[in-house]
Short mmCIF file of C-alpha atoms and ligand atoms in Angstrom, two decimals:
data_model
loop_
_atom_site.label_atom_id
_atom_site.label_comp_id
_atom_site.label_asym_id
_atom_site.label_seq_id
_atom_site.Cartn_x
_atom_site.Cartn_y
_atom_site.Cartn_z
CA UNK A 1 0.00 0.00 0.00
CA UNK A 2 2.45 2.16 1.06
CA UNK A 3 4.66 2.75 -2.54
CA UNK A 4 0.91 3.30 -4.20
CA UNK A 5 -0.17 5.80 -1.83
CA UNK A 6 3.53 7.45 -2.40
CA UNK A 7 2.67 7.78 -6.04
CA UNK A 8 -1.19 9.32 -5.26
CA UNK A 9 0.59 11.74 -2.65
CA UNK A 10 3.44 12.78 -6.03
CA UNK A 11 0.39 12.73 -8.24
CA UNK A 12 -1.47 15.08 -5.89
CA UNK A 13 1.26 17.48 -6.02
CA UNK A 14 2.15 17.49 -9.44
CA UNK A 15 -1.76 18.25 -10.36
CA UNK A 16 -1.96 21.06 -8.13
CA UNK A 17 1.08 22.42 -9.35
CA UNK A 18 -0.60 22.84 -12.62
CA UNK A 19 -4.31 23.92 -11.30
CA UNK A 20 -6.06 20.63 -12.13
CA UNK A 21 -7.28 20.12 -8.36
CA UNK A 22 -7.82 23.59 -7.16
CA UNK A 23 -9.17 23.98 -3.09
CA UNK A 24 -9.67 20.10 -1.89
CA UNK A 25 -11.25 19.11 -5.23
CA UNK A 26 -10.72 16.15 -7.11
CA UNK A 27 -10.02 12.16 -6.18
CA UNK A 28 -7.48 9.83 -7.16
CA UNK A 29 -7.26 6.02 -6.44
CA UNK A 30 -4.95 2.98 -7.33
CA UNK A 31 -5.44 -0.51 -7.22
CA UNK A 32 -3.41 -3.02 -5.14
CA UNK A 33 -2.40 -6.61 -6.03
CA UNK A 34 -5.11 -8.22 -4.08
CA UNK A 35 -7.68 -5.97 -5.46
CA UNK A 36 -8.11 -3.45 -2.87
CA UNK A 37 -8.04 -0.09 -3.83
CA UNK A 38 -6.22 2.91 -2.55
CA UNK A 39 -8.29 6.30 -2.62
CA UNK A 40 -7.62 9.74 -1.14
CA UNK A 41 -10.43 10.33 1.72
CA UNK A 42 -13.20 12.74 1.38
CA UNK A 43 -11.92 16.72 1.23
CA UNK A 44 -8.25 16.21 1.39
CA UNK A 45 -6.61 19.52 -0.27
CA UNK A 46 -4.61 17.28 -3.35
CA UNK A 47 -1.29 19.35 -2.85
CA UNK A 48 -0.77 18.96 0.69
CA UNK A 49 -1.80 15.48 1.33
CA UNK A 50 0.77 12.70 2.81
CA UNK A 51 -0.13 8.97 2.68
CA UNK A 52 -2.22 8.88 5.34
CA UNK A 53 -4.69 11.04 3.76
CA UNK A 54 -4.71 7.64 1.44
CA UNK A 55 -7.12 4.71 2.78
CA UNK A 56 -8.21 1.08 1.53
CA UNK A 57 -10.94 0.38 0.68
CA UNK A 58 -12.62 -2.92 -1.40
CA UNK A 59 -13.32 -3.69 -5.06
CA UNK A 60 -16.67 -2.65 -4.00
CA UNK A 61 -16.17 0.28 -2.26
CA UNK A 62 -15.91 -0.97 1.34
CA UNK A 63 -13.67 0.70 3.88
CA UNK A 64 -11.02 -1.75 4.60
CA UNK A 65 -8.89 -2.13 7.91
CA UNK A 66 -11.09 -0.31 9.80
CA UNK A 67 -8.36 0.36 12.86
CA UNK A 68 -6.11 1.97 10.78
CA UNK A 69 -8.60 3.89 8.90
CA UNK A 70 -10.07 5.69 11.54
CA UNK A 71 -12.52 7.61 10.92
CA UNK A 72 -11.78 8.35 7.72
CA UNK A 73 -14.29 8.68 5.00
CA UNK A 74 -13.12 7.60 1.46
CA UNK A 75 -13.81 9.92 -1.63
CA UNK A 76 -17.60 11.17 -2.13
CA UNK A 77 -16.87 9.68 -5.88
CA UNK A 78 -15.76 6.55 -4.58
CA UNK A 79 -18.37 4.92 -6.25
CA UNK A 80 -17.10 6.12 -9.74
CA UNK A 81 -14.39 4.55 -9.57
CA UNK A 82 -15.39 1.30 -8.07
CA UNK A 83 -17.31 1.47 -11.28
CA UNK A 84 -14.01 1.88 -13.74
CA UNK A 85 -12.52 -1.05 -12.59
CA UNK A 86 -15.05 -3.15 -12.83
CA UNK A 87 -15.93 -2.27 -16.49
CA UNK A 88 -12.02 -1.90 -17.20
CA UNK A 89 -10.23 -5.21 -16.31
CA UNK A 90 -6.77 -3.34 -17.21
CA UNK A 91 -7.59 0.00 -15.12
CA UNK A 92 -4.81 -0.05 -12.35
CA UNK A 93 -5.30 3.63 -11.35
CA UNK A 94 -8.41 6.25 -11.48
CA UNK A 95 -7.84 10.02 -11.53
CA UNK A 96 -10.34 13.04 -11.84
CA UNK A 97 -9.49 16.70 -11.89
CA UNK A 98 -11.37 19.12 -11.54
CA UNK A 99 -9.31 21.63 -14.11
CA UNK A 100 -9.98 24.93 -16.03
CA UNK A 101 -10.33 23.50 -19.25
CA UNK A 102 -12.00 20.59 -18.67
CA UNK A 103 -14.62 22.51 -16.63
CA UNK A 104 -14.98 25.31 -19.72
CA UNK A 105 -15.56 22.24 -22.42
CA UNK A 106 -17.80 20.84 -20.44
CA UNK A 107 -20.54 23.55 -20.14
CA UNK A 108 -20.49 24.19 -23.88
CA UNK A 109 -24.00 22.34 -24.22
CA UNK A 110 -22.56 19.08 -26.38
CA UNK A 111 -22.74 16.38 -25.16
CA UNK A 112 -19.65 14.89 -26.61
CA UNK A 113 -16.41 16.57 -27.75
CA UNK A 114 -14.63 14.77 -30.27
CA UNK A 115 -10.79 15.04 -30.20
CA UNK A 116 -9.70 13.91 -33.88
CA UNK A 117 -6.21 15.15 -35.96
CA UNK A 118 -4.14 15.77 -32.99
CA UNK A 119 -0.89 13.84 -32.90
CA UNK A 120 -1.42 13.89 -29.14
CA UNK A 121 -3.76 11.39 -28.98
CA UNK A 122 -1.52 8.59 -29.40
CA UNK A 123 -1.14 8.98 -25.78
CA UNK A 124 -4.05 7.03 -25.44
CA UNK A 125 -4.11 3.04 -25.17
CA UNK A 126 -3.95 1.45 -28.72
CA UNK A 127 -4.10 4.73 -30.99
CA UNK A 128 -0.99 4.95 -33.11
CA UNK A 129 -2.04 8.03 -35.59
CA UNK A 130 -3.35 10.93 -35.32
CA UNK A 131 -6.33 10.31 -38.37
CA UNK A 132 -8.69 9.31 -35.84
CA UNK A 133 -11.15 10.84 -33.12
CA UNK A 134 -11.11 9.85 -29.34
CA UNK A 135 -15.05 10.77 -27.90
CA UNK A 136 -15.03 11.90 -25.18
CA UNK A 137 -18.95 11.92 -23.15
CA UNK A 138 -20.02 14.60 -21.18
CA UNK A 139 -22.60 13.51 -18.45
CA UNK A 140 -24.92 16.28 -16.61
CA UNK A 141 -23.19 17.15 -13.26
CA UNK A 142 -25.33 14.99 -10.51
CA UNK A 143 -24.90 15.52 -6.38
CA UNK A 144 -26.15 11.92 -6.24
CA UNK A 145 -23.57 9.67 -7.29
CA UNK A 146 -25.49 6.16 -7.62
CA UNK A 147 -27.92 8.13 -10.26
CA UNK A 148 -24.36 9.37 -12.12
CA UNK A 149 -22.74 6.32 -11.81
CA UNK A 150 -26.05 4.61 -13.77
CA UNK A 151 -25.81 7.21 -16.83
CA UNK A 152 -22.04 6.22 -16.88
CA UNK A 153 -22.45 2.85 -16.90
CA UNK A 154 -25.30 2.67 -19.41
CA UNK A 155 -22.98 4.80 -21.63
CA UNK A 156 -20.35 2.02 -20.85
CA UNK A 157 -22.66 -0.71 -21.68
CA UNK A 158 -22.80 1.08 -25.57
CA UNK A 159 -19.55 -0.47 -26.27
CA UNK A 160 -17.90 2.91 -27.56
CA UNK A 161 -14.09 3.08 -26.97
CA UNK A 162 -14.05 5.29 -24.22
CA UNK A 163 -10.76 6.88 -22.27
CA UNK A 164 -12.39 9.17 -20.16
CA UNK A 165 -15.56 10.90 -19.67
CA UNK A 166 -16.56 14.89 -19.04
CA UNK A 167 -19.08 15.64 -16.04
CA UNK A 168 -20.52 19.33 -16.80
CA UNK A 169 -19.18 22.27 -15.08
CA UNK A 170 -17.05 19.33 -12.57
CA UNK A 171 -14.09 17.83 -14.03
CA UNK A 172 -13.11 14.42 -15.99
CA UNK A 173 -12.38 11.09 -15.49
CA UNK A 174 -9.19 9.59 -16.70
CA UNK A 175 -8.40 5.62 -16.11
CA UNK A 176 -5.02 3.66 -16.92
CA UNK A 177 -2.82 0.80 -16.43
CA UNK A 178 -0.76 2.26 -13.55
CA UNK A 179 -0.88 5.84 -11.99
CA UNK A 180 1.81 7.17 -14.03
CA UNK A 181 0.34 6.00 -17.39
CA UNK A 182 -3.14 7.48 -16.04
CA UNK A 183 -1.13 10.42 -14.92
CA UNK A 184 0.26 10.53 -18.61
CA UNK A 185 -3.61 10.29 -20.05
CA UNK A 186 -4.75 13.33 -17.88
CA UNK A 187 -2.12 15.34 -19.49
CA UNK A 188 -3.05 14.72 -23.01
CA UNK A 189 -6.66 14.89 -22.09
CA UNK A 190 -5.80 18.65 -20.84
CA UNK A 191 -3.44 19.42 -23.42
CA UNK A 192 -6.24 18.49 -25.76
CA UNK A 193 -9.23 19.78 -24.00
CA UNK A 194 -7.21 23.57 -24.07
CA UNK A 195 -6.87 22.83 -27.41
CA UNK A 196 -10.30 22.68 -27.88
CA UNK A 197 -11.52 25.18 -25.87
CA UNK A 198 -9.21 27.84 -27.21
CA UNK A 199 -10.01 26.59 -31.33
CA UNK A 200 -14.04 27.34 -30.05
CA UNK A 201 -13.11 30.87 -28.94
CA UNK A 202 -11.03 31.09 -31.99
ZN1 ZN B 1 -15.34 15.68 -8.55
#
C-alpha cells in the first residue's frame, strides 16, 4: 500500500502544481495486487496530502482495515471509480481533476467533444495516428452519485471506446494501467481539451 499511496501523494502534487485540483477538489485512487483499492479520503486539499490522507478500501467500495482507517471517510466519488474497474479489467489507477479547461468544455452544451487530428492522442491506449477521433462523453453534473454512476455505466454498456468521460461544469475522469500511465492520459486529455476550448473561442 504504502509505494501506491507514495505515487497518489506525487500525483497530488504534481496536479496542483498545474491547477487541475484547485481547493480540496478532485479524487485519485490505485489498485493493489489483491484488489483493494487505494483512494484519497473525502476533502483532502490534493497538494498537501501525505499517505495517510490515502485509505483502503474494497473492489466494492468498502472501507477496509477499519483500525487503521479511523474515521476516515473515502472519496464522495468513490463509487465512480469502483465502477471503472469493474468495467475496465486493465484499469490499475483512477484520476479526476477538476481543471480549467476541462470545466470550460464541459458547459459548452454538447454532449460529446470529439478530439480527432491531434498527434497527441496517441497517448491514449492502442491509438498509433493521429487520423482518428477519441469521444469523449459529457454527463450532466449529478450531487447523487449512484444516479451518475447509472448514466455512466449505461454509456459504458454502448460499447464505444471510451478513455475518459466529461461531467458538466465538474471535471473528468481519466483511467489507466498504472498511476503514471493514467497520470500521462490526464495530461493529453488537458493538453487536448485547451486545445479545444481555445479553437471554439477562436
Ligand atoms: Zn469531482
Amino acid at each position: 500500500m504504502n509505494t501506491t499511496a507514495i505515487e497518489l501523494v506525487e500525483a497530488g502534487r504534481f496536479m496542483h502544481s498545474k491547477g487541475w485540483v484547485p481547493a480540496t477538489s478532485g479524487n485519485f485512487s490505485a489498485k493493489l495486487p489483491d484488489e483493494n483499492i487505494a483512494i484519497t479520503t473525502s476533502g483532502v486539499h490534493k497538494g498537501k496530502m501525505t499517505i495517510d490522507d490515502i485509505m483502503l478500501i474494497s473492489s466494492d467500495g468498502i472501507p477496509v482495515d477499519v483500525s487503521s482507517n479511523g474515521n476516515k471517510k473515502p472519496s464522495a466519488e468513490t463509487l465512480l471509480h469502483v465502477q471503472i474497474y469493474r468495467q475496465f479489467k486493465d484499469a490499475r489507477s483512477v484520476l479526476h481533476p477538476h481543471s480549467i479547461y476541462a470545466t470550460l468544455l464541459s458547459k459548452t452544451k454538447k454532449d460529446k467533444i470529439i478530439l480527432q487530428d491531434y498527434e497527441l492522442l496517441k497517448a491514449f491506449p492502442g491509438i498509433d495516428t493521429h487520423a482518428c477521433s477519441v469521444v469523449v462523453p459529457v454527463f450532466k453534473n449529478n450531487q447523487n452519485i449512484e444516479e451518475l454512476a447509472e448514466v455512466v455505466g449505461k454509456y459504458f454498456n454502448k460499447g464505444i471506446p471510451v478513455f475518459g468521460y466529461l461531467i458538466e461544469g465538474h471535471g473528468f475522469y481519466a483511467w489507466g494501467k498504472s498511476v503514471d500511465d493514467c497520470l500521462k492520459q490526464v495530461e493529453a486529455f488537458e493538453f487536448l481539451f485547451q486545445c479545444e476550448y481555445m479553437s471554439l473561442k477562436s
